[in-house]
mmCIF file of C-alpha atoms and ligand atoms in Angstrom:
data_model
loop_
_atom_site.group_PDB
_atom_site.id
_atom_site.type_symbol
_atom_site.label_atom_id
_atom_site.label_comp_id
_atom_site.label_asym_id
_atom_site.label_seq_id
_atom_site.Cartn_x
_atom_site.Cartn_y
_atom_site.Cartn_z
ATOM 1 C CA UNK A 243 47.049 30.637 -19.980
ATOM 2 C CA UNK A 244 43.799 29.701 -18.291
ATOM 3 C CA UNK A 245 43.110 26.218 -16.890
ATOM 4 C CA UNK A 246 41.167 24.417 -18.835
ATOM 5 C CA UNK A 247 37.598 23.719 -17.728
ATOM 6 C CA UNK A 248 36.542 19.877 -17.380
ATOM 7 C CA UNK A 249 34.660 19.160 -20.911
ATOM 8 C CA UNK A 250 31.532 18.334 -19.333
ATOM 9 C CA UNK A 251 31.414 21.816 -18.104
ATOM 10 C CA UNK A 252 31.759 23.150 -21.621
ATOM 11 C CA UNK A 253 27.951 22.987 -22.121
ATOM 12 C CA UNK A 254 24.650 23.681 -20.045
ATOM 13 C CA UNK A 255 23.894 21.008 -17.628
ATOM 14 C CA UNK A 256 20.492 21.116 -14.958
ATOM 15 C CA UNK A 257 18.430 23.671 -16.820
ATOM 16 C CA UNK A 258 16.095 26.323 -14.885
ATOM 17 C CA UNK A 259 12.559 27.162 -15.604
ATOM 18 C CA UNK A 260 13.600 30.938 -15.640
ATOM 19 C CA UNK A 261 13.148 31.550 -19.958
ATOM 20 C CA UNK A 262 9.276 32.009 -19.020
ATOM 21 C CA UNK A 263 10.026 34.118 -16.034
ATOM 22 C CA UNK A 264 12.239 37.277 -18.778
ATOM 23 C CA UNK A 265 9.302 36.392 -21.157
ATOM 24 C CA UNK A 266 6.323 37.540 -18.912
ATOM 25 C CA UNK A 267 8.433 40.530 -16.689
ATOM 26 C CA UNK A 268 9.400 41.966 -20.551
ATOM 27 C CA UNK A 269 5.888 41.547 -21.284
ATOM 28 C CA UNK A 270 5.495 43.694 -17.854
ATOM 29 C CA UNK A 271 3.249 41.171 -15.826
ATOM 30 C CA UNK A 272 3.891 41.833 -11.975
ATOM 31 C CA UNK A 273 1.840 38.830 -11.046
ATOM 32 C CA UNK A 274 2.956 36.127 -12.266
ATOM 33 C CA UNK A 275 1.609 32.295 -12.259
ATOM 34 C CA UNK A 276 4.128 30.172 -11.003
ATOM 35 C CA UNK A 277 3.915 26.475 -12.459
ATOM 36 C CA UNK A 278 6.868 25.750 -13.852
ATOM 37 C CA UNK A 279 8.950 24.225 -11.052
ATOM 38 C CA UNK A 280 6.696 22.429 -8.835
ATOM 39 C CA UNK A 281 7.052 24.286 -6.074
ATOM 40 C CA UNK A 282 4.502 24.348 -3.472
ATOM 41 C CA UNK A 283 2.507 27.697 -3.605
ATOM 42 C CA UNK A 284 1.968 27.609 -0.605
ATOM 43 C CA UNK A 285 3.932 28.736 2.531
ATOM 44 C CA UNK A 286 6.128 27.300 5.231
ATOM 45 C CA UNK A 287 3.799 26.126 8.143
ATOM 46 C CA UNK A 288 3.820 28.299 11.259
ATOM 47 C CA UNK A 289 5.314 25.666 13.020
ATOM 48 C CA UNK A 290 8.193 25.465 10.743
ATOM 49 C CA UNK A 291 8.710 29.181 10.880
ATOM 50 C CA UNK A 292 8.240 29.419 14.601
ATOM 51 C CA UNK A 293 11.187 26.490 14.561
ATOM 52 C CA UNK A 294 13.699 28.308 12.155
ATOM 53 C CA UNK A 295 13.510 31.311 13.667
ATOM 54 C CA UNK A 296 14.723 30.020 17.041
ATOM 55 C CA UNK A 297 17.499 28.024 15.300
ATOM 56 C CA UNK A 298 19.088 31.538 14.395
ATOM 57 C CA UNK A 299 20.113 32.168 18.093
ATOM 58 C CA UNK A 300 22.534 29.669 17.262
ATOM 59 C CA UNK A 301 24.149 30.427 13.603
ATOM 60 C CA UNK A 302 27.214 31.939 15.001
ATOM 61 C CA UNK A 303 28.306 27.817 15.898
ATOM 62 C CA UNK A 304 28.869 25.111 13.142
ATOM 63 C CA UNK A 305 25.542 22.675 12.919
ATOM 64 C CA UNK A 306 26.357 19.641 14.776
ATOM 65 C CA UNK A 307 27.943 16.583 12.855
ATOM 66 C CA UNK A 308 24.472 14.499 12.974
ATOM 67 C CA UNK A 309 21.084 16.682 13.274
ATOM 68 C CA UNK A 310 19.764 14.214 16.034
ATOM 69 C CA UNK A 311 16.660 15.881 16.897
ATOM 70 C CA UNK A 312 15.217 15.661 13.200
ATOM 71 C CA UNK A 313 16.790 12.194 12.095
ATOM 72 C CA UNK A 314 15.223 10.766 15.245
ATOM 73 C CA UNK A 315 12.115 12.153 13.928
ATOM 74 C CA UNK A 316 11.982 10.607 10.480
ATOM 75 C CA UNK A 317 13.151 7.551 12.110
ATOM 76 C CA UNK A 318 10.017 7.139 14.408
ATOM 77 C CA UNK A 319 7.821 8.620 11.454
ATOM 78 C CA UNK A 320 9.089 5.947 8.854
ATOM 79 C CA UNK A 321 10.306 3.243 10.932
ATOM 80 C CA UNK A 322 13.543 2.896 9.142
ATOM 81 C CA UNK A 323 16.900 3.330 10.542
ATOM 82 C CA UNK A 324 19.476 4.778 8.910
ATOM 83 C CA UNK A 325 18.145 8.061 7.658
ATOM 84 C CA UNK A 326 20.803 10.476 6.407
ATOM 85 C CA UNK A 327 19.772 14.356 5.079
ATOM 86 C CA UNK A 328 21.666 16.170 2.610
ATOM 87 C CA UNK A 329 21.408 19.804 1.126
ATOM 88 C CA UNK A 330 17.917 18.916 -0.820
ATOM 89 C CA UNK A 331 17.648 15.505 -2.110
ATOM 90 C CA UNK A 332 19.696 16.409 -5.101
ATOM 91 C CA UNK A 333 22.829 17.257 -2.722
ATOM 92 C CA UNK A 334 22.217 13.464 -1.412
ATOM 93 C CA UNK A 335 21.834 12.157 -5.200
ATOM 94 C CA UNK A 336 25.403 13.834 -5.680
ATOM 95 C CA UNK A 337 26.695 12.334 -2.217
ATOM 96 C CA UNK A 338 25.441 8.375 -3.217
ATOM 97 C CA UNK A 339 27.027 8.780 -6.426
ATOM 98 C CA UNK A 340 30.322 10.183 -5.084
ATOM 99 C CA UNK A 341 30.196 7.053 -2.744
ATOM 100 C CA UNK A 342 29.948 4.671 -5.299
ATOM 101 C CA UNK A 343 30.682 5.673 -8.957
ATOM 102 C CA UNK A 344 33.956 6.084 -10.048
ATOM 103 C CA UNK A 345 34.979 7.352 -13.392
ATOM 104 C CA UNK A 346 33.683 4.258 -16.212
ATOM 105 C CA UNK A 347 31.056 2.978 -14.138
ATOM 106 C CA UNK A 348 27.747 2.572 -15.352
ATOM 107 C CA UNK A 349 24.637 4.108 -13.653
ATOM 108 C CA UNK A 350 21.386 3.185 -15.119
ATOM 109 C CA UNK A 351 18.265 5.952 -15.695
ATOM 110 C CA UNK A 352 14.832 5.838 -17.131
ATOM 111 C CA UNK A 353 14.556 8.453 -19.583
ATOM 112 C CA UNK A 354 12.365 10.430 -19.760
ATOM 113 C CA UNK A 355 13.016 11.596 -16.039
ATOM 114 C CA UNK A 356 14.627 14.646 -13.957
ATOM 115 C CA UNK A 357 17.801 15.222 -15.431
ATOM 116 C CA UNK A 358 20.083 15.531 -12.408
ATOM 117 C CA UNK A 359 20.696 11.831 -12.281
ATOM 118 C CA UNK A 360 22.531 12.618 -15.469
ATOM 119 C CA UNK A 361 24.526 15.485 -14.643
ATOM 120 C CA UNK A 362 25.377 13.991 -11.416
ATOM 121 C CA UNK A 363 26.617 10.437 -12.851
ATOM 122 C CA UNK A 364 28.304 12.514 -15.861
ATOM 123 C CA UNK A 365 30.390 14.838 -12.930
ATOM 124 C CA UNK A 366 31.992 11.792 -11.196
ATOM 125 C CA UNK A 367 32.724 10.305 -14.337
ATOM 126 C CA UNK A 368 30.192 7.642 -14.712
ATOM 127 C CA UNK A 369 28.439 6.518 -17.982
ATOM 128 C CA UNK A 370 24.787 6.748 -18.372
ATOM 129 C CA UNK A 371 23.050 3.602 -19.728
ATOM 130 C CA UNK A 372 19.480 5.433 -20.370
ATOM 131 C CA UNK A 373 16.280 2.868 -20.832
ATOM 132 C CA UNK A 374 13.705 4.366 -22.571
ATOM 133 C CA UNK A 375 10.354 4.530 -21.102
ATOM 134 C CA UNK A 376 7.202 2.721 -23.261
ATOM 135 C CA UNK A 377 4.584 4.862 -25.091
ATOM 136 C CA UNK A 378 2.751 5.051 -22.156
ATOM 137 C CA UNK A 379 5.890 6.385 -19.834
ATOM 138 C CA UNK A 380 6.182 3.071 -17.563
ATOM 139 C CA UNK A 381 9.223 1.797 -17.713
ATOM 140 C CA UNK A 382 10.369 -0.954 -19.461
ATOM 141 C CA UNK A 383 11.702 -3.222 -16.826
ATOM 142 C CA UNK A 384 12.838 -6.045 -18.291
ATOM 143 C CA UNK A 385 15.476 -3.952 -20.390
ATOM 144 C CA UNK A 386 15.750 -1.792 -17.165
ATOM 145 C CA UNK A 387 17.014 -5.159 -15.090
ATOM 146 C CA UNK A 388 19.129 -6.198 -18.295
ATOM 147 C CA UNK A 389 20.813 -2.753 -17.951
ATOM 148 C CA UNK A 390 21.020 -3.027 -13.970
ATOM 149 C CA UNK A 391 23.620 -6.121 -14.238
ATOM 150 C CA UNK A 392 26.025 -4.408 -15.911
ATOM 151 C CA UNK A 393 25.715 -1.056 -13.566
ATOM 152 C CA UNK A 394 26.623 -0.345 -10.041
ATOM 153 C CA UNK A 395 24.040 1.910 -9.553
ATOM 154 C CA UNK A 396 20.362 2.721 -10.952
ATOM 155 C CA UNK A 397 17.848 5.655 -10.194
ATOM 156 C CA UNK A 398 14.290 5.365 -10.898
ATOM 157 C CA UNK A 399 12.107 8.315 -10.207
ATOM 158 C CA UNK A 400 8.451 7.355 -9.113
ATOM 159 C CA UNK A 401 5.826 9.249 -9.290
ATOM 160 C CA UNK A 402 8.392 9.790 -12.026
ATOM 161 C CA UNK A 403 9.142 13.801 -13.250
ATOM 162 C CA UNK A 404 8.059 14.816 -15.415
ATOM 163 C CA UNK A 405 5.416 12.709 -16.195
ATOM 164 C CA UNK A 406 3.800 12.160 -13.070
ATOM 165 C CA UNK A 407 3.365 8.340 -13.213
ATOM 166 C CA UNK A 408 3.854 5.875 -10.629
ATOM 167 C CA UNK A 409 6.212 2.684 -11.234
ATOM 168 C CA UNK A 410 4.121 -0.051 -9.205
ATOM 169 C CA UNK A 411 5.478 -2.159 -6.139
ATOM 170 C CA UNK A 412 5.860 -5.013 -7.942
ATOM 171 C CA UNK A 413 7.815 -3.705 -10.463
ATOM 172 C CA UNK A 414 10.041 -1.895 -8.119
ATOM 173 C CA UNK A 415 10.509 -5.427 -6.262
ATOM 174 C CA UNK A 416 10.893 -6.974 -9.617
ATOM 175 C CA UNK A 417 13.726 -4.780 -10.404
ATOM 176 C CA UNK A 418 15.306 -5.629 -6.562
ATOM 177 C CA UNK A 419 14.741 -9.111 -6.954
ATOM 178 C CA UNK A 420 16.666 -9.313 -10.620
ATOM 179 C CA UNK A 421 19.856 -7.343 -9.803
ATOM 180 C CA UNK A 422 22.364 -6.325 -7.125
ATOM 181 C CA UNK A 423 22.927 -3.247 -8.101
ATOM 182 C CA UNK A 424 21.976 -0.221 -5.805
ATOM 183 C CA UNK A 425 18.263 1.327 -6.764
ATOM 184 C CA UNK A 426 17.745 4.935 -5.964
ATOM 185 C CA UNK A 427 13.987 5.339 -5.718
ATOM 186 C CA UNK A 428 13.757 9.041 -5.829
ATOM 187 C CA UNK A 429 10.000 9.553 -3.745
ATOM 188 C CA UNK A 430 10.220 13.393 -4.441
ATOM 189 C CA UNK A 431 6.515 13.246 -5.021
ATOM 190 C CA UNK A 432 5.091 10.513 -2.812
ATOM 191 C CA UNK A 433 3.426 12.512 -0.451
ATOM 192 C CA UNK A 434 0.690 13.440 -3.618
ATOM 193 C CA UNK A 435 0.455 9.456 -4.745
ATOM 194 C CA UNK A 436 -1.471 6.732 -3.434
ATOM 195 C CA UNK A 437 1.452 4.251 -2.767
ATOM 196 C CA UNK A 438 4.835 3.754 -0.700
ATOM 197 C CA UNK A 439 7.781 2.307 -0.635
ATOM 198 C CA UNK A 440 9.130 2.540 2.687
ATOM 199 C CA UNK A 441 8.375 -0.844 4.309
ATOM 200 C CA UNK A 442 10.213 -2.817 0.870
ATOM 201 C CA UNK A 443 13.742 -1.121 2.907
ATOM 202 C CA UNK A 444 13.208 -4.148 5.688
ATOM 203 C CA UNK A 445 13.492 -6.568 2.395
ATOM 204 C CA UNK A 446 16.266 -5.072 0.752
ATOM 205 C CA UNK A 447 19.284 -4.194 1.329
ATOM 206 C CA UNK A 448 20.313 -2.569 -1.859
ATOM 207 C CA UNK A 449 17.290 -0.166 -2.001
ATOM 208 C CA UNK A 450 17.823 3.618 -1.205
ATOM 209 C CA UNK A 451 14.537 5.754 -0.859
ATOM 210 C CA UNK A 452 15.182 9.507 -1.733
ATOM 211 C CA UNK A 453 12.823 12.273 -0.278
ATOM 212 C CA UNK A 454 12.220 15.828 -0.212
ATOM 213 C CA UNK A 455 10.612 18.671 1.926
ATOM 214 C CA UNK A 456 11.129 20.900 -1.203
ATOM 215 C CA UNK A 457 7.067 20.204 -2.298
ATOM 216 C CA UNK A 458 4.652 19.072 -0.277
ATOM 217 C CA UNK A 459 6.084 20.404 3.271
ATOM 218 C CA UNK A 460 6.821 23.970 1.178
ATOM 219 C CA UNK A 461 10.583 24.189 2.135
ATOM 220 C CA UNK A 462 12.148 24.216 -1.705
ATOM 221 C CA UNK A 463 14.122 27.743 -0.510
ATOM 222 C CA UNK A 464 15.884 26.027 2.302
ATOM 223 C CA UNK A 465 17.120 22.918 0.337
ATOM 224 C CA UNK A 466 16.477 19.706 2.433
ATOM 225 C CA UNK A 467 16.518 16.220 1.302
ATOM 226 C CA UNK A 468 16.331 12.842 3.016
ATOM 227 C CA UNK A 469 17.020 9.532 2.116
ATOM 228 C CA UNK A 470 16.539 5.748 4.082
ATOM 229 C CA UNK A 471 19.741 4.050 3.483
ATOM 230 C CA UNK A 472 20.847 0.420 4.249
ATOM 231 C CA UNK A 473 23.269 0.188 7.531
ATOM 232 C CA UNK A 474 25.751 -0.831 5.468
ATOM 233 C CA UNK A 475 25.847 2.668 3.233
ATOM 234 C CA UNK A 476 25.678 4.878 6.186
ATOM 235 C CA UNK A 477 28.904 5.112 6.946
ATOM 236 C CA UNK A 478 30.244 5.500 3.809
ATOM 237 C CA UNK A 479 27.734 8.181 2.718
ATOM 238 C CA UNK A 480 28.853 10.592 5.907
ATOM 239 C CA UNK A 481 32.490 10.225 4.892
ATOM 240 C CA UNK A 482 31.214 11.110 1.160
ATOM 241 C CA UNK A 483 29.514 13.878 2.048
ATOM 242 C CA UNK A 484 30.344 17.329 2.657
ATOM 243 C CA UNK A 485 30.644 18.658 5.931
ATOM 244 C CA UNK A 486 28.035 20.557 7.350
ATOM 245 C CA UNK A 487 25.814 20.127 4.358
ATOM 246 C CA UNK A 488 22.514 20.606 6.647
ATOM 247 C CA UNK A 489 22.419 24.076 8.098
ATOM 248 C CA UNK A 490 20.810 24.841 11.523
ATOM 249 C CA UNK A 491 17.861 27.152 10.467
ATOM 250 C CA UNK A 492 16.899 23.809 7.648
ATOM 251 C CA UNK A 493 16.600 21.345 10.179
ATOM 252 C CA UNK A 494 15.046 23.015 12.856
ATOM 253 C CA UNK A 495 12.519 23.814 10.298
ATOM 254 C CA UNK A 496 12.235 20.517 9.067
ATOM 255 C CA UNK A 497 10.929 19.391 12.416
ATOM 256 C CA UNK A 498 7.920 21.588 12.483
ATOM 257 C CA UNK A 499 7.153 21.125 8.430
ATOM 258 C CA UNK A 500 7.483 17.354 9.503
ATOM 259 C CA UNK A 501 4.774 17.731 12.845
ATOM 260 C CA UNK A 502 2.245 20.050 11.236
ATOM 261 C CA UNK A 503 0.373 17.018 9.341
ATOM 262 C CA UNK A 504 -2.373 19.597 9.121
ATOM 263 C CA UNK A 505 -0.199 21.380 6.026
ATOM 264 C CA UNK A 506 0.564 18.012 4.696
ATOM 265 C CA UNK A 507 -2.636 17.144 4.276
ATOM 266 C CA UNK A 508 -4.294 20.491 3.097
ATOM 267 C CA UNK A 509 -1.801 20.493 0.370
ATOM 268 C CA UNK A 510 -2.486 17.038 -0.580
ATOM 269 C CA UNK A 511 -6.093 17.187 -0.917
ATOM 270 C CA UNK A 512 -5.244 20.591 -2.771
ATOM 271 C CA UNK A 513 -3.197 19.083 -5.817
ATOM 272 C CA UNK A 514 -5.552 16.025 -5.738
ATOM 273 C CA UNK A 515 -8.402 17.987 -6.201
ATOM 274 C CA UNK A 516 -6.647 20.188 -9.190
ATOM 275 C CA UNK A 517 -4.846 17.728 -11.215
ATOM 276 C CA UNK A 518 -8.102 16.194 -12.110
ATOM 277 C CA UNK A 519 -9.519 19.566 -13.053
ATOM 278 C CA UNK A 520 -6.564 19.913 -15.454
ATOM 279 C CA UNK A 521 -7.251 16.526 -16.425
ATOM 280 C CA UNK A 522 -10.987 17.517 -17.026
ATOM 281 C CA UNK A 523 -10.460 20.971 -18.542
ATOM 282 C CA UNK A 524 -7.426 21.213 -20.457
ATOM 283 C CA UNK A 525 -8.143 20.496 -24.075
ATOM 284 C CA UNK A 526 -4.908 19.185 -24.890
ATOM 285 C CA UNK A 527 -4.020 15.413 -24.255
ATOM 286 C CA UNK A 528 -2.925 15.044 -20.585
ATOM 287 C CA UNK A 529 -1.274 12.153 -18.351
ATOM 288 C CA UNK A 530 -2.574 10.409 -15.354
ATOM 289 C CA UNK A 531 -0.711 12.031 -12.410
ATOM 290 C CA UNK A 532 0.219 10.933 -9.113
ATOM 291 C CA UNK A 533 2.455 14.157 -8.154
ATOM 292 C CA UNK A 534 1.522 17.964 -7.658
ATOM 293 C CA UNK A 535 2.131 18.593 -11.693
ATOM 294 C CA UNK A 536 0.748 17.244 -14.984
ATOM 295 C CA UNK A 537 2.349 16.759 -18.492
ATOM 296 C CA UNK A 538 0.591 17.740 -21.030
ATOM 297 C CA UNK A 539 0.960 16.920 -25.006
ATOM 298 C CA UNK A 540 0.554 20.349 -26.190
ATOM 299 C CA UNK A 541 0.588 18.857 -30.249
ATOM 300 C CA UNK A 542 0.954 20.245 -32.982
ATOM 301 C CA UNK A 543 2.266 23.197 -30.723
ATOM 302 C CA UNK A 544 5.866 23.063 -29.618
ATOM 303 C CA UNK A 545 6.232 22.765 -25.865
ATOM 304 C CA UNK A 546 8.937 25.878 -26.233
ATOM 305 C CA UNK A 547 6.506 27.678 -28.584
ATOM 306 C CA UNK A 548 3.647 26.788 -25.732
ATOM 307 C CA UNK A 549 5.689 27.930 -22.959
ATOM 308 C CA UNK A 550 6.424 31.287 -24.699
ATOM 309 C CA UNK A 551 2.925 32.253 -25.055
ATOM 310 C CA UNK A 552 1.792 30.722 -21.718
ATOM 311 C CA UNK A 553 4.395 33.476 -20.287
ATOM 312 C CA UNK A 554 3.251 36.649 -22.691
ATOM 313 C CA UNK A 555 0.178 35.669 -20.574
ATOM 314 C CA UNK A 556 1.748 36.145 -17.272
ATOM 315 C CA UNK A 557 1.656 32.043 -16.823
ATOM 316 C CA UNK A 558 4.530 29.993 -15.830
ATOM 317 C CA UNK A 559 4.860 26.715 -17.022
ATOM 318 C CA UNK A 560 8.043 24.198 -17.764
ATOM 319 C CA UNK A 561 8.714 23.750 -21.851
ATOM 320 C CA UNK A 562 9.749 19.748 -21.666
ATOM 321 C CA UNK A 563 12.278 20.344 -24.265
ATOM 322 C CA UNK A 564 14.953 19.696 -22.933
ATOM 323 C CA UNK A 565 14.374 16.373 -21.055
ATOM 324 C CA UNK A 566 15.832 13.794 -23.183
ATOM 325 C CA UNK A 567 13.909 10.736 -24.682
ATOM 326 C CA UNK A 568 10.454 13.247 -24.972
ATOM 327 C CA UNK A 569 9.678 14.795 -27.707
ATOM 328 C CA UNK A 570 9.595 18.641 -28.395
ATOM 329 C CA UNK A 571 5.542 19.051 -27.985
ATOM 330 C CA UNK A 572 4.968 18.981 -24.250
ATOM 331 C CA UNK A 573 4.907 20.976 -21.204
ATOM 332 C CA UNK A 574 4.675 20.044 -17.823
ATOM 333 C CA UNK A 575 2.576 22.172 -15.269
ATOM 334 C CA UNK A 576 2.678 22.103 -11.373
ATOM 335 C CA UNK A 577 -0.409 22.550 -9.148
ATOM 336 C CA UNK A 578 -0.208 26.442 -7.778
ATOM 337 C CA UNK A 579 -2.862 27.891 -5.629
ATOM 338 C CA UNK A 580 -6.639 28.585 -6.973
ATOM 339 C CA UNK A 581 -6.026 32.309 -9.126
ATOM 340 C CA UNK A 582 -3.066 29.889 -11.172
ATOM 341 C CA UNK A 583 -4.598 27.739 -12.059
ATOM 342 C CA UNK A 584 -7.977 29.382 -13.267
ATOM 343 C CA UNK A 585 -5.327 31.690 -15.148
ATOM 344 C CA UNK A 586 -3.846 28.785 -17.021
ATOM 345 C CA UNK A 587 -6.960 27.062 -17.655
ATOM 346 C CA UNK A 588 -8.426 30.212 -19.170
ATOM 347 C CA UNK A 589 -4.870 30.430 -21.474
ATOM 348 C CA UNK A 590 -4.230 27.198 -22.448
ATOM 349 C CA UNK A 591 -7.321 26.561 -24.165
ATOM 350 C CA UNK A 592 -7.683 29.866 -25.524
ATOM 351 C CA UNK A 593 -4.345 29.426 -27.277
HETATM 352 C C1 PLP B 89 12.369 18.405 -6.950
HETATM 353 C C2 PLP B 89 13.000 17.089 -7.184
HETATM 354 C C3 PLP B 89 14.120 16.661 -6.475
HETATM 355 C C4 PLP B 89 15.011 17.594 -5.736
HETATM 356 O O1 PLP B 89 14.592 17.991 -4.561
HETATM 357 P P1 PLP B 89 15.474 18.969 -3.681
HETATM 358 O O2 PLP B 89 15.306 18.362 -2.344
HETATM 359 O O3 PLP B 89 14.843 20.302 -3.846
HETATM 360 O O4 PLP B 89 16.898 18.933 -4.144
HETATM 361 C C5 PLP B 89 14.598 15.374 -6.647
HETATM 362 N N1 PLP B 89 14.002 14.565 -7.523
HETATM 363 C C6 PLP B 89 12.950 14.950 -8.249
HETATM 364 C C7 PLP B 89 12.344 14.008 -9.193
HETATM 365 C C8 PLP B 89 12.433 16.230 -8.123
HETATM 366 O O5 PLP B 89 11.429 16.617 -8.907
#
């Protein structure tokens, strides 16, 4: 007889953007508009490249324990020490919750947000107390601190996917000041808003900030993630984590995506510029963004039925079906570079 696979692995868990991808190849687009997974359209910097490539003299050896060369960095850029990386800021999501949950413990989400919090809590055994979000997608923080006291650990997502709003300071501090549980600020999207987080780590010391260089630094293929921690969690989260879980070519890239501020900035100014054209232009209802993506209430079509005939059109975009505690009637659209967008202007409201 087989073994029997863990129940939570019975049915789908993170689910990919790739239903719009079969829909436009059968259609037999070989362009296609990629929006659906807010990915930066852009590519690596030459810097970055230049960095990787030299990094592959060296794959034969293991990567060393700590990447010094690129912690140091984010530690000088940020002014926080301890900085830990992971395998994309999902692989340190999955290495905080291994540190801390065990199976019965509650961790505390703000639905509707990215889903991995869920699957990720759910894996080590930990129950999910979900706060919904108000009409207006802020989050309802005094029910979000109630739910912190009984929880060990909470993740709130700001600008928050995948409806692009921002969670203010004050709030965030609120939240810090009314519980001792640990907050996971996942900062995926920062670099696009007009606010941070990082100096509130001096105050704390029950605040994690989660970051990425999957979007705006253009590195989403070679999975890197970085987080601030607070001393005390350090030590616990390398013993957590799986060995080796930064490669070489990664981190030597991550240096030069982290030096070429150039990129940074160009891509900024690039979503900035777009999101308020889709804000402008679409004739749907849309929501103020601070990320590189914008949802969109695509009523009285379905978001699935949207998606569909976005993709017949050779445009990619994310149905928000299946984030829980939204309804079925939106989609949610990243920034790509000028010839996407037009296209999906010139679909959406032709539809
Ligand atoms: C993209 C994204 C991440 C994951 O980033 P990786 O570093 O690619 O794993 C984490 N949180 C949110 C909200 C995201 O949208």
């Amino acid at each position: 007889m087989r073994p029997s696979v863990r129940d939570i692995y019975r049915e789908t868990c993170y689910v990919y953007a790739t239903r719009a991808e079969e829909i436009a190849r059968k259609e037999g687009h070989k362009r296609l508009a990629r929006l659906a997974s807010n990915e930066n359209p852009f590519p690596l910097s030459t810097n970055a490249r230049a960095e990787a490539v030299r990094a592959l003299d060296e794959v034969h050896r293991y990567p060393p324990e700590y990447h010094t060369r690129l912690t140091e960095l984010l530690v000088e850029k940020f002014s926080w020490n301890p900085v830990v990386v992971g395998n994309g800021m999902d692989g340190i999501i999955e290495t905080v919750i291994r540190t801390l949950i065990e199976p019965g413990d509650k961790v505390v989400i703000s639905e509707p947000t990215f889903s991995f919090y869920r699957v990720a809590a759910a894996a080590q055994g930990g129950d999910v107390i979900s706060v919904r979000r108000e009409k207006d997608f802020s989050v309802d923080v005094p029910e979000f601190i109630h739910s912190c006291r009984q929880a060990k650990l909470a993740f709130l997502c700001t600008p928050n996917n995948p409806t692009g709003n921002l969670t203010s300071r004050e709030d965030v501090k609120k939240i810090l000041d009314s519980t001792d549980s640990l907050l996971f600020l996942d900062n995926a999207y920062i670099e696009f808003a007009d606010t941070d987080y990082c100096d509130l780590m001096k105050e704390y010391d029950h605040l994690v900030i989660g970051r990425t260089m999957s979007k705006v630094y253009s590195m989403a293929g070679m999975r890197l993630g970085y987080a601030f921690v607070p001393t005390w969690l350090e030590p616990c989260y390398h013993r957590a984590s799986t060995p080796f879980a930064v490669n070489r070519v990664t981190a030597a890239a991550a240096v030069g995506a982290l030096t070429d501020l150039d990129h940074v900035r160009r891509i900024r100014e690039h979503a900035i510029r777009w999101r308020a054209r889709f804000k402008d232009e679409v004739k749907f209802r849309t929501f103020p963004s601070q990320a590189n993506f914008i949802l969109i209430d695509t009523a009285p079509h379905k978001g699935n039925a949207m998606m569909e005939q976005l993709a017949r059109k050779g445009v990619l975009v994310r149905s928000c079906d299946s984030f829980p505690g939204l309804g079925d009637h939106y989609i949610r659209v990243n920034i790509g570079e000028d010839w996407e967008n037009e296209l999906f202007l010139q679909e959406i409201n032709a539809v």
